[in-house]
Coordinates of C-alpha atoms in Angstrom, one line a residue:
X13 CA -5.9 -22.1 -26.5
X14 CA -5.3 -23.7 -22.1
X15 CA -1.7 -22.6 -22.2
X16 CA -1.8 -19.4 -24.2
X17 CA -5.5 -18.3 -21.1
X18 CA -3.0 -20.2 -18.2
X19 CA -0.3 -17.8 -19.8
X20 CA -2.4 -14.5 -19.4
X21 CA -4.0 -16.0 -16.1
X22 CA -0.2 -16.1 -14.6
X23 CA 0.4 -12.5 -16.6
X24 CA -1.5 -10.7 -14.8
X25 CA -0.9 -11.4 -11.6
X26 CA 2.7 -10.7 -12.2
X27 CA 1.5 -7.2 -13.8
X28 CA -0.3 -7.1 -10.0
X29 CA 3.2 -7.9 -8.2
X30 CA 5.2 -5.2 -10.5
X31 CA 2.5 -2.3 -9.4
X32 CA 2.8 -3.7 -5.6
X33 CA 6.1 -2.9 -6.1
X34 CA 6.0 0.7 -7.5
X35 CA 4.4 1.6 -4.7
X36 CA 7.3 -0.1 -2.7
X37 CA 9.7 2.6 -3.6
X38 CA 6.9 5.3 -4.1
X39 CA 6.4 5.0 -0.2
X40 CA 10.1 4.2 0.5
X41 CA 11.0 7.6 -1.8
X42 CA 7.9 9.4 -0.1
X43 CA 9.5 8.6 3.5
X44 CA 12.8 9.7 2.4
X45 CA 11.6 13.2 1.2
X46 CA 9.6 13.8 4.1
X47 CA 12.2 13.2 6.8
X48 CA 15.1 14.8 4.6
X49 CA 12.7 17.8 3.3
X50 CA 14.0 17.0 0.0
X51 CA 12.0 18.1 -2.7
X52 CA 13.3 16.2 -5.8
X53 CA 12.0 13.2 -4.0
X54 CA 9.0 14.6 -3.5
X55 CA 8.5 15.4 -6.7
X56 CA 9.6 12.4 -8.4
X57 CA 7.0 10.9 -6.5
X58 CA 4.2 12.8 -7.2
X59 CA 4.8 12.9 -11.3
X60 CA 4.9 9.8 -11.1
X61 CA 1.7 8.6 -9.6
X62 CA 0.2 8.7 -13.1
X63 CA 1.8 5.8 -14.3
X64 CA 0.9 3.6 -11.5
X65 CA -3.3 5.0 -12.7
X66 CA -2.0 3.9 -16.0
X67 CA -1.0 0.6 -14.8
X68 CA -4.0 0.0 -12.5
X69 CA -6.3 1.0 -15.8
X70 CA -4.3 -1.4 -18.4
X71 CA -4.8 -4.5 -15.4
X72 CA -8.2 -4.6 -14.9
X73 CA -8.5 -4.1 -19.0
X74 CA -7.0 -7.8 -19.4
X75 CA -9.0 -8.9 -16.7
X76 CA -12.5 -7.7 -18.4
X77 CA -11.4 -8.8 -21.1
X78 CA -10.6 -12.6 -19.9
X79 CA -13.8 -12.2 -18.1
X80 CA -15.9 -10.9 -21.3
X81 CA -13.8 -14.2 -23.7
X82 CA -12.8 -17.3 -21.0
X83 CA -15.5 -17.0 -18.8
X84 CA -13.2 -19.1 -16.3
X85 CA -14.7 -20.8 -13.3
X86 CA -12.9 -21.5 -9.7
X87 CA -9.8 -20.5 -9.0
X88 CA -9.5 -19.1 -12.4
X89 CA -12.6 -16.7 -11.4
X90 CA -11.2 -15.8 -7.9
X91 CA -8.0 -15.1 -9.5
X92 CA -9.4 -12.6 -12.0
X93 CA -11.7 -11.1 -8.9
X94 CA -9.3 -10.6 -6.1
X95 CA -6.8 -8.9 -8.9
X96 CA -9.2 -6.5 -10.2
X97 CA -10.3 -5.9 -6.6
X98 CA -6.4 -6.0 -5.2
X99 CA -5.3 -3.6 -7.9
X100 CA -7.2 -1.3 -6.2
X101 CA -5.7 -1.1 -3.2
X102 CA -2.8 -1.0 -4.7
X103 CA -3.3 2.2 -6.7
X104 CA -4.5 3.6 -3.2
X105 CA -1.6 2.7 -1.7
X106 CA 0.4 4.8 -4.7
X107 CA -2.0 7.5 -4.0
X108 CA -1.3 7.7 0.3
X109 CA 2.1 7.7 -1.1
X110 CA 1.6 10.8 -3.5
X111 CA 0.2 12.2 -0.1
X112 CA 3.2 11.9 1.7
X113 CA 4.9 13.8 -0.6
X114 CA 2.8 16.4 -1.4
X115 CA 3.3 17.3 2.3
X116 CA 6.9 17.3 2.2
X117 CA 6.2 19.3 -1.2
X118 CA 4.1 21.5 0.7
X119 CA 6.3 22.2 4.3
X120 CA 9.4 22.2 1.9
X121 CA 12.3 24.2 2.3
X122 CA 11.2 23.4 6.0
X123 CA 10.4 19.5 7.3
X124 CA 6.5 18.3 7.9
X125 CA 7.9 16.9 11.2
X126 CA 9.1 17.6 13.8
X127 CA 12.6 16.5 15.1
X128 CA 10.9 14.6 17.8
X129 CA 8.5 12.7 16.0
X130 CA 11.2 11.6 12.9
X131 CA 12.3 8.5 14.1
X132 CA 8.3 7.0 14.1
X133 CA 7.7 8.0 10.7
X134 CA 11.7 6.4 9.9
X135 CA 10.0 3.2 11.5
X136 CA 6.6 3.2 9.8
X137 CA 7.9 4.3 6.7
X138 CA 10.6 1.1 6.7
X139 CA 7.0 -1.2 7.6
X140 CA 5.1 0.1 4.8
X141 CA 7.9 -1.3 2.6
X142 CA 8.1 -4.1 3.7
X143 CA 4.8 -4.8 4.0
X144 CA 4.6 -3.6 0.6
X145 CA 7.2 -6.1 -0.9
X146 CA 6.3 -8.8 0.6
X147 CA 3.0 -8.6 -0.4
X148 CA 4.3 -8.7 -4.3
X149 CA 6.2 -11.8 -3.0
X150 CA 2.7 -13.1 -1.9
X151 CA 1.0 -12.2 -5.5
X152 CA 4.0 -14.4 -6.9
X153 CA 4.8 -17.3 -5.0
X154 CA 0.9 -17.9 -3.7
X155 CA 2.1 -18.2 -0.2
X156 CA -0.8 -18.4 2.1
X157 CA 1.7 -18.5 5.7
X158 CA 3.6 -15.4 4.6
X159 CA 0.1 -13.5 3.6
X160 CA -0.8 -14.7 6.6
X161 CA 2.7 -13.1 8.2
X162 CA 1.7 -9.7 7.2
X163 CA -0.9 -9.1 9.8
X164 CA 2.4 -9.1 12.5
X165 CA 3.9 -6.2 11.1
X166 CA 0.7 -4.5 10.3
X167 CA -0.1 -4.4 13.9
X168 CA 3.5 -2.8 14.6
X169 CA 2.0 0.0 11.8
X170 CA -1.2 0.5 14.5
X171 CA 0.3 0.4 17.9
X172 CA 3.1 3.3 16.2
X173 CA 0.1 5.3 14.9
X174 CA -1.6 5.0 18.3
X175 CA 1.4 6.5 19.6
X176 CA 1.4 8.9 18.1
X177 CA -1.8 10.8 18.9
X178 CA -0.7 10.2 23.2
X179 CA 2.7 12.3 21.5
X180 CA 0.8 14.5 19.8
X181 CA -1.7 15.2 23.1
X182 CA 1.0 15.2 25.2
X183 CA 1.7 18.5 27.6
X184 CA 4.7 18.7 26.6
X185 CA 4.3 19.2 22.7
X186 CA 5.5 22.5 21.6
X187 CA 5.5 22.1 18.6
X188 CA 1.6 23.7 17.9
X189 CA -1.3 22.9 16.3
X190 CA -0.5 22.9 12.4
X191 CA 2.6 20.1 13.2
X192 CA 0.7 18.2 15.2
X193 CA -2.0 18.1 11.9
X194 CA 1.0 17.4 10.0
X195 CA 1.2 14.8 12.3
X196 CA -1.9 13.1 12.5
X197 CA -2.5 13.5 8.7
X198 CA 0.5 11.7 7.9
X199 CA 0.2 8.9 10.3
X200 CA -2.8 7.6 9.1
X201 CA -1.7 7.6 5.5
X202 CA 1.3 5.5 6.6
X203 CA -1.7 3.4 8.7
X204 CA -4.1 3.3 5.4
X205 CA -1.3 2.0 3.8
X206 CA -0.4 -1.0 5.3
X207 CA -4.0 -1.7 5.9
X208 CA -4.3 -2.0 1.7
X209 CA -0.7 -4.1 1.3
X210 CA -2.4 -6.3 4.2
X211 CA -6.2 -6.4 1.8
X212 CA -3.6 -7.6 -0.9
X213 CA -2.6 -10.1 0.6
X214 CA -5.8 -11.2 1.7
X215 CA -6.8 -11.3 -2.1
X216 CA -4.0 -13.6 -2.7
X217 CA -5.7 -16.5 0.4
X218 CA -8.9 -15.8 -1.1
X219 CA -7.7 -17.5 -4.2
X220 CA -6.0 -19.9 -3.2
X221 CA -8.3 -21.5 -0.6
X222 CA -11.8 -20.1 -1.9
X223 CA -11.8 -18.5 0.7
X224 CA -11.7 -14.3 2.0
X225 CA -9.7 -15.0 6.0
X226 CA -11.0 -12.3 8.6
X227 CA -8.1 -10.3 8.6
X228 CA -6.2 -6.4 7.1
X229 CA -8.8 -3.8 6.5
X230 CA -9.6 -2.6 2.1
X231 CA -11.8 0.6 3.7
X232 CA -11.6 3.6 1.6
X233 CA -8.7 5.8 2.3

């Protein structure tokens, strides 16, 4: 019985890691759709978001069943609770990738981004995918040090996000109000995506150490 219970806990964490990998791929495709005005990729992300939602529902159902039937304590209880909270953050990451894809679709066949800001979003997309990929490995390996290192990557995302405001407020901005609004919203989507990835890693630190580290954010979108 104990071995089966341990297997269920490990399976729960593995499914969360797989879900995190799904939203990494979603953001990678959404970024490509945004930068290349690729309608097919945008539609792929949009249609795939329901699968992310379904996985979260299934993970929560399994987690609540463990709470009800096994009454876990100590580290086991932290694992189940962390998975429930982290799955919510991962679903929001999927929603943010969805928002990026919808922006690409809304402006198609034109690009949602002026050419001179595309390099910033190329880098934000790279960081976002790396954060999600690293978060998935943190879950699998329960690597506290690796989890803490995600904060540095997220700081780089925040720096670009802040810089975008100076770009669109500069007197040299010639792309109009609509483009400025698009850049502002899209920058926010990437910044929040990074925050949620850090939050997922933070939950893993809580499982291992029993303490919630004071970094990152898990606010609402």
